[in-house]
C-alpha positions as semicolon CSV with decimal commas, in nm:
position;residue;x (nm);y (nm);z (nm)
1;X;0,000;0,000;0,000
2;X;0,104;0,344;-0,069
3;X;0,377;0,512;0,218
4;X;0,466;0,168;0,337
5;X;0,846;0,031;0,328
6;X;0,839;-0,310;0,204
7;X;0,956;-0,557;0,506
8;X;1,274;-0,776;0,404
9;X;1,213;-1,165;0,392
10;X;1,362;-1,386;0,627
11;X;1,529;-1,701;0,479
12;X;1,263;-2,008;0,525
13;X;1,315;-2,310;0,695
14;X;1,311;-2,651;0,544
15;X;1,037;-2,703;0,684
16;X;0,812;-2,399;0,573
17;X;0,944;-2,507;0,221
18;X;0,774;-2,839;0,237
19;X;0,490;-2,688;0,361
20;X;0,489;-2,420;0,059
21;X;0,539;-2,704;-0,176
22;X;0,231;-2,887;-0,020
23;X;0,025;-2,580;-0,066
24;X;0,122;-2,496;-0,438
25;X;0,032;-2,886;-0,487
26;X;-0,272;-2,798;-0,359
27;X;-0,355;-2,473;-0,557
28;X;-0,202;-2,639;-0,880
29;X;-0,483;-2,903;-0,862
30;X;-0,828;-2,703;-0,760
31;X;-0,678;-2,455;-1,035
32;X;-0,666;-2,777;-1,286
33;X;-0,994;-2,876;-1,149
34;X;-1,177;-2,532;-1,219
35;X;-1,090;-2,513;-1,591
36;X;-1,217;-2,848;-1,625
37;X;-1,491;-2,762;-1,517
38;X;-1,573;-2,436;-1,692
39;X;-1,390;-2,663;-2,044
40;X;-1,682;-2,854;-1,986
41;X;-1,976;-2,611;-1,932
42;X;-2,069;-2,709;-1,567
43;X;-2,262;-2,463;-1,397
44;X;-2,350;-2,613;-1,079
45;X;-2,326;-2,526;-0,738
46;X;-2,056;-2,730;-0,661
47;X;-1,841;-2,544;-0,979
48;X;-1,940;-2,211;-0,797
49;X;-1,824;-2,378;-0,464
50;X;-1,464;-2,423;-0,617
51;X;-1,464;-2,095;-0,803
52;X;-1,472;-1,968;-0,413
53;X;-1,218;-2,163;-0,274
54;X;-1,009;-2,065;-0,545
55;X;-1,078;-1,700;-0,577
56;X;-0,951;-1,697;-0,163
57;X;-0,607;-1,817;-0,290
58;X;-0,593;-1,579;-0,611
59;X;-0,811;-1,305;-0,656
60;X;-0,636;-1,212;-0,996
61;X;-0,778;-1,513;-1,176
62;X;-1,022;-1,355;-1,477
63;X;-1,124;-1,625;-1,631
64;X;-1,306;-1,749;-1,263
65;X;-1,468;-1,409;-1,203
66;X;-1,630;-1,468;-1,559
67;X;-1,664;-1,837;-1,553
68;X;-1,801;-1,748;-1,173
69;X;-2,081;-1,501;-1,355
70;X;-2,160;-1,738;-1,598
71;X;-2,276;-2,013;-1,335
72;X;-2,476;-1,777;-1,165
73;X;-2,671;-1,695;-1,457
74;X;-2,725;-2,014;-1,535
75;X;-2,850;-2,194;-1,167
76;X;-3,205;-2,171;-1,100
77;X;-3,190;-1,952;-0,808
78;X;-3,103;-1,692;-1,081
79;X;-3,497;-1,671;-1,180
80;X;-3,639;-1,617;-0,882
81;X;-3,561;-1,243;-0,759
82;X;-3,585;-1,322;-0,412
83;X;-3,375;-1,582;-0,445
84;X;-3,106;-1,400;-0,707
85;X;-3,106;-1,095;-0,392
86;X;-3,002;-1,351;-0,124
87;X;-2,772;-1,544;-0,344
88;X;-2,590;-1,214;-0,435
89;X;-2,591;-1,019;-0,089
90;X;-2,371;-1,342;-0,011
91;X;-2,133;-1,277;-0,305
92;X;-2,150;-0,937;-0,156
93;X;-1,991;-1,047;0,159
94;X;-1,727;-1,271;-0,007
95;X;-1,578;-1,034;-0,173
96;X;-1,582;-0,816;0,121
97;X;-1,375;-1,129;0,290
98;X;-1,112;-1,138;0,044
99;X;-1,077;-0,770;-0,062
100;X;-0,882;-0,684;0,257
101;X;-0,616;-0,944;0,114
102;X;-0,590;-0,784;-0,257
103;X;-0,763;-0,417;-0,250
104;X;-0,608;-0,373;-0,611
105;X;-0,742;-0,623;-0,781
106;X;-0,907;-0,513;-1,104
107;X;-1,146;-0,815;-1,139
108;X;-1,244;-0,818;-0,806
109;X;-1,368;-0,461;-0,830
110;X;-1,510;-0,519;-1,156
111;X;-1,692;-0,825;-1,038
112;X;-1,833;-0,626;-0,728
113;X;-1,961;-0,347;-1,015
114;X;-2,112;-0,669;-1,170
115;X;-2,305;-0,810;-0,868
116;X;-2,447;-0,475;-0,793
117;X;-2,585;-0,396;-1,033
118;X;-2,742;-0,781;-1,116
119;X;-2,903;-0,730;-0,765
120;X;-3,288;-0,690;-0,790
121;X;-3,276;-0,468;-0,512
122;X;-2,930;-0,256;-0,467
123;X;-2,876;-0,095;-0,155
124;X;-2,619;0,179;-0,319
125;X;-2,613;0,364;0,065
126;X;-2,500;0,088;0,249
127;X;-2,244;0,035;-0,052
128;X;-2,092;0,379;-0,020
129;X;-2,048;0,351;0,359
130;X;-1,918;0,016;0,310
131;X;-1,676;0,176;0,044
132;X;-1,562;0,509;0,258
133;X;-1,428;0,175;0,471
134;X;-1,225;0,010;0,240
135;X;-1,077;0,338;0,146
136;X;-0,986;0,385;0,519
137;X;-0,777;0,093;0,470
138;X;-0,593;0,226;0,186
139;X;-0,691;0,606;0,131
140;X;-0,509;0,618;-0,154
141;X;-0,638;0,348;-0,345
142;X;-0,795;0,467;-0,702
143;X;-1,001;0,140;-0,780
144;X;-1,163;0,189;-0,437
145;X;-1,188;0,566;-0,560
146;X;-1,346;0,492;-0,901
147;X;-1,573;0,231;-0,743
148;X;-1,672;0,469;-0,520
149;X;-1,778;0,722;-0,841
150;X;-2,002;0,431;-0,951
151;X;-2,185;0,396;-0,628
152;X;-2,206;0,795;-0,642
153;X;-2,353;0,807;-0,973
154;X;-2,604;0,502;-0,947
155;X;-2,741;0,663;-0,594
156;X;-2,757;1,036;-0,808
157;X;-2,982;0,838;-1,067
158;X;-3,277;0,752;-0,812
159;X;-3,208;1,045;-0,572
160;X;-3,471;1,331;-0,539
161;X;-3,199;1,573;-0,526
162;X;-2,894;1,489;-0,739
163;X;-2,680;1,790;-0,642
164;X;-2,733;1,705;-0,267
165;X;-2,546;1,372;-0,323
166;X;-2,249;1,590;-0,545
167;X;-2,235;1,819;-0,258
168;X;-2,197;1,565;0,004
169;X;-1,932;1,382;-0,193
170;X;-1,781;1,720;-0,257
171;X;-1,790;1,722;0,100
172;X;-1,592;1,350;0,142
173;X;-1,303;1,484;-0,085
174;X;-1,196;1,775;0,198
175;X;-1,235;1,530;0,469
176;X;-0,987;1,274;0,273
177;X;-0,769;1,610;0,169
178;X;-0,743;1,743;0,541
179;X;-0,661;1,407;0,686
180;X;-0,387;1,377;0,381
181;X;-0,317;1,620;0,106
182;X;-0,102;1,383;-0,077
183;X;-0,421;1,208;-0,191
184;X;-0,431;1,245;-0,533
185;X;-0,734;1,021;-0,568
186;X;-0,923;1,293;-0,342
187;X;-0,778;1,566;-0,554
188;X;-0,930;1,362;-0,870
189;X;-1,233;1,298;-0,754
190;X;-1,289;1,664;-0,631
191;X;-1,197;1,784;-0,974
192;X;-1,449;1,582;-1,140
193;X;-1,720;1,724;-0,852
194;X;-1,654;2,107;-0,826
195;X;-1,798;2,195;-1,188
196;X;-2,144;2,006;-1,108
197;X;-2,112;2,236;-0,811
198;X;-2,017;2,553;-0,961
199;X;-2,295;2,506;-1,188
200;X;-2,530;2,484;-0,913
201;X;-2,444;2,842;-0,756
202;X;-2,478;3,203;-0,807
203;X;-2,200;3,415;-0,933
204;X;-2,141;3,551;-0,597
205;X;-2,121;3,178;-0,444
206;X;-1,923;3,071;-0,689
207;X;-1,650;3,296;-0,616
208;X;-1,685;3,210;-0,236
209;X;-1,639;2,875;-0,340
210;X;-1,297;2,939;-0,553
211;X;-1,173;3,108;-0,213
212;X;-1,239;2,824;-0,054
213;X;-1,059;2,600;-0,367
214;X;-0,767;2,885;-0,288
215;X;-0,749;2,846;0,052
216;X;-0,751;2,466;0,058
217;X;-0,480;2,426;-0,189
218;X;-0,306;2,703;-0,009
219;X;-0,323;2,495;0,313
220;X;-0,184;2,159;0,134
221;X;0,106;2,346;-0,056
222;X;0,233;2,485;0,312
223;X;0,197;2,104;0,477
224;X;0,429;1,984;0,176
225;X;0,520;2,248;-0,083
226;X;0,742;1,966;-0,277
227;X;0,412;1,720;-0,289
228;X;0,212;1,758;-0,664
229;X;-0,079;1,721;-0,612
230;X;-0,211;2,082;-0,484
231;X;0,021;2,215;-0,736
232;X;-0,169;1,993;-1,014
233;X;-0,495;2,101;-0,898
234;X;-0,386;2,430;-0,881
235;X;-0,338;2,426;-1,256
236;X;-0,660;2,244;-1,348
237;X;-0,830;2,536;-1,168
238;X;-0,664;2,774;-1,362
239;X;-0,805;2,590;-1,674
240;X;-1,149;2,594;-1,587
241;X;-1,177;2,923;-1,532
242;X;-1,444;3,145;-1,720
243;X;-1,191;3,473;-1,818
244;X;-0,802;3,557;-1,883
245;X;-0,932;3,796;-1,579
246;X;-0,999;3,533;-1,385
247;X;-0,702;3,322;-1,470
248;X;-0,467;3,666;-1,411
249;X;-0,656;3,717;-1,012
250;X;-0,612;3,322;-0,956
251;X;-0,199;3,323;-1,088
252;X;-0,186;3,688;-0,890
253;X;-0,299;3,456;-0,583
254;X;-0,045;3,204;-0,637
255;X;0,221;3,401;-0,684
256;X;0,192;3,607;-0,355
257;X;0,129;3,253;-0,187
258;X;0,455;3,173;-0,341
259;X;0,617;3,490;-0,216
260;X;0,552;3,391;0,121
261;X;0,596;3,012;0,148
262;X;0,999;3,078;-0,009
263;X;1,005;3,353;0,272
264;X;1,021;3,042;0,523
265;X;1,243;2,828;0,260
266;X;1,360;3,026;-0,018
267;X;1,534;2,707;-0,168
268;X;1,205;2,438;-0,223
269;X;1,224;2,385;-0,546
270;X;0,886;2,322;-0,651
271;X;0,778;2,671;-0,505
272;X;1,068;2,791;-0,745
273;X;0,931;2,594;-1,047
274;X;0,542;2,716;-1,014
275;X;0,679;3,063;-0,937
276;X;0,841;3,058;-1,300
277;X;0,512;2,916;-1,455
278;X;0,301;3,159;-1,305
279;X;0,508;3,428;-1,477
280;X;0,526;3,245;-1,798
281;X;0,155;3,217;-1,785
282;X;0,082;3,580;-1,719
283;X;0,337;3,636;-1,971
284;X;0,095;3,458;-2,223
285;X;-0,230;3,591;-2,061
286;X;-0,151;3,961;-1,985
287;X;0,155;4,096;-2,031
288;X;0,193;4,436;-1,965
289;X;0,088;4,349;-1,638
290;X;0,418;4,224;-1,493
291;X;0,649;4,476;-1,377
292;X;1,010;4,483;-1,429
293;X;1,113;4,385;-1,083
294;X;0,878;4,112;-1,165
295;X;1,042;3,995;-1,431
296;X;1,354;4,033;-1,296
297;X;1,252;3,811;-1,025
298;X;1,179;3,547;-1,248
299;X;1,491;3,524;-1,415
300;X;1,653;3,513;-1,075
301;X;1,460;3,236;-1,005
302;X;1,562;3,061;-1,312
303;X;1,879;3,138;-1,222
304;X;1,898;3,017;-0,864
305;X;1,704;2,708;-1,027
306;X;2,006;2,572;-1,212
307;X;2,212;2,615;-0,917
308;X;1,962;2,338;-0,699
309;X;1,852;2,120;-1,030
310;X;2,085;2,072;-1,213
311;X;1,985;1,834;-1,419
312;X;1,731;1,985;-1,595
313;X;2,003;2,333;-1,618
314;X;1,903;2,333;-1,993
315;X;1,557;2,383;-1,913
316;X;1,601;2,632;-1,714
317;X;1,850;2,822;-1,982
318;X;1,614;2,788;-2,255
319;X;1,331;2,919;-2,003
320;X;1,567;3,236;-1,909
321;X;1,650;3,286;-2,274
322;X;1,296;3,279;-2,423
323;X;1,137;3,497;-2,138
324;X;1,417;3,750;-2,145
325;X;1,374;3,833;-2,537
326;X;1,047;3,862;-2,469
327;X;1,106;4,115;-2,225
328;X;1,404;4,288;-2,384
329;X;1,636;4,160;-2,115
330;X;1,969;4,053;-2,126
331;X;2,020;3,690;-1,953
């Protein structure tokens, strides 16, 4: 899982060997035993039976997720809707067994999708609190996070009030962003919420909530100015933005964030790097807006950039020599 060393494996005994052996043995033969089974078209509950057992030793097995489908659809239980919702609710609760063993396993996630939504009667709020506790187990995780924008979506198709579920989501992301802004999953996720917000607000809200965008990203780049993902977001913002004016007050913002954050460590590189860009990209939007000691700023900081990186010193050159003919500067 993400932010955890791996441990270092301890030489096993001759004994644990044997034991290994004995259990590959083991695998090797209900593995032989399921594709002989599926080979020959047996859909049966004793074929679903060793689809199970064999699923708890290896979730990443494909072909038994499908083959596993296909002998549901085909046992009788699979008629009667009573029958299909009990059947599946305990499908339900195997997979929440044996997701705490794999939590990134495509198929398993994919086969969870699929049992949803063959479920008569889908309880998609009990889903999403079950989900918000996987993700506590790996916060991180993006298949729990795009699982998660299923469930969202399915309970925004039979809610009364749509927005109320975006805005409570909306809601989720900050939690998950305060308790860790390196989430980029979070970040993600609230990108793909705040324009169904925005669109839901007046133009006086919708500023109020862009201060609040501000402020949050503002709070995330001082926990860990050389972390991405606030700087990423940062720059999607700037894209969605309605006006150059808009774009020029939201780069204005960040560079007087900037300002101050290299006042307590003038050497963070990443600071230095989205101070540059924010000059190149009023550069592009609105020129005559920087001032000289602006611009000499910036090729300072280009300067001071090769000195810390440099590996990417060419960069940096190139950046100093295209901005200063462009300003009539001498580099």
């Amino acid at each position: 899982m993400h932010g955890r060393r791996r441990q270092a494996q301890k030489e096993s005994t001759e004994a644990e060997k044997a034991q290994t052996r004995q259990q590959v043995e083991r695998y090797c033969a209900l593995n032989q035993q399921v594709m002989e089974l599926k080979a020959a078209s047996v859909f049966s509950t004793e074929s679903l039976s060793a689809t199970k057992r064999l699923l708890e030793q290896n979730t990443e097995l494909h072909t038994v997720w499908n083959y596993r489908r296909t002998i549901f659809m085909h046992l009788d239980a699979w008629q009667n809707a009573d029958e299909r919702q009990q059947m599946l609710e305990q499908e339900l609760n195997f997979m929440l067994e044996i997701i705490q063993k794999n939590i990134k396993s495509y198929w398993m996630w994919g086969h969870r999708v699929w049992t949803l939504s063959s479920l008569p009667r889908p309880e998609w709020k009990r889903e999403l609190g079950l989900v918000a506790k996987l993700l506590a187990l790996d916060a991180r995780n993006y298949h729990g996070w795009n699982y998660r924008r299923f469930i969202v979506s399915q309970l925004k198709a039979v809610a009364a009030d749509a927005h109320a579920v975006d805005e409570s989501e909306f809601a989720f992301t900050t939690e998950q962003i305060n308790r860790d802004c390196a989430n980029h999953a979070a970040w993600h996720n609230r990108s793909k919420l705040l324009p169904s917000i925005l669109a839901h607000k007046s133009e006086s809200d919708q500023q109020q909530v862009l201060q609040t965008e501000n402020d949050l990203i503002m709070n995330a780049i001082y926990t860990d100015p050389e972390d991405q993902n606030a700087w990423l977001y940062y720059d999607w913002l700037l894209d969605i933005q309605k006006s150059d004016d808009d774009r020029c007050r939201l780069l204005r913002n960040k560079i007087t964030a900037i300002q101050e954050l290299l006042e307590l460590d003038e050497d963070s590189k990443r600071p230095l790097i989205e101070l540059v860009s924010a000059y190149a990209e009023l550069q592009r939007l609105a020129p005559d807006t920087i001032s000289d000691i602006e611009k000499a700023d910036c090729l300072d900081t280009l300067c001071k950039l090769k000195n810390i990186d440099p590996f990417r010193a060419g960069r940096y050159s190139d950046m100093s020599r295209t901005l200063g003919q462009q300003w009539a500067l001498s580099v």
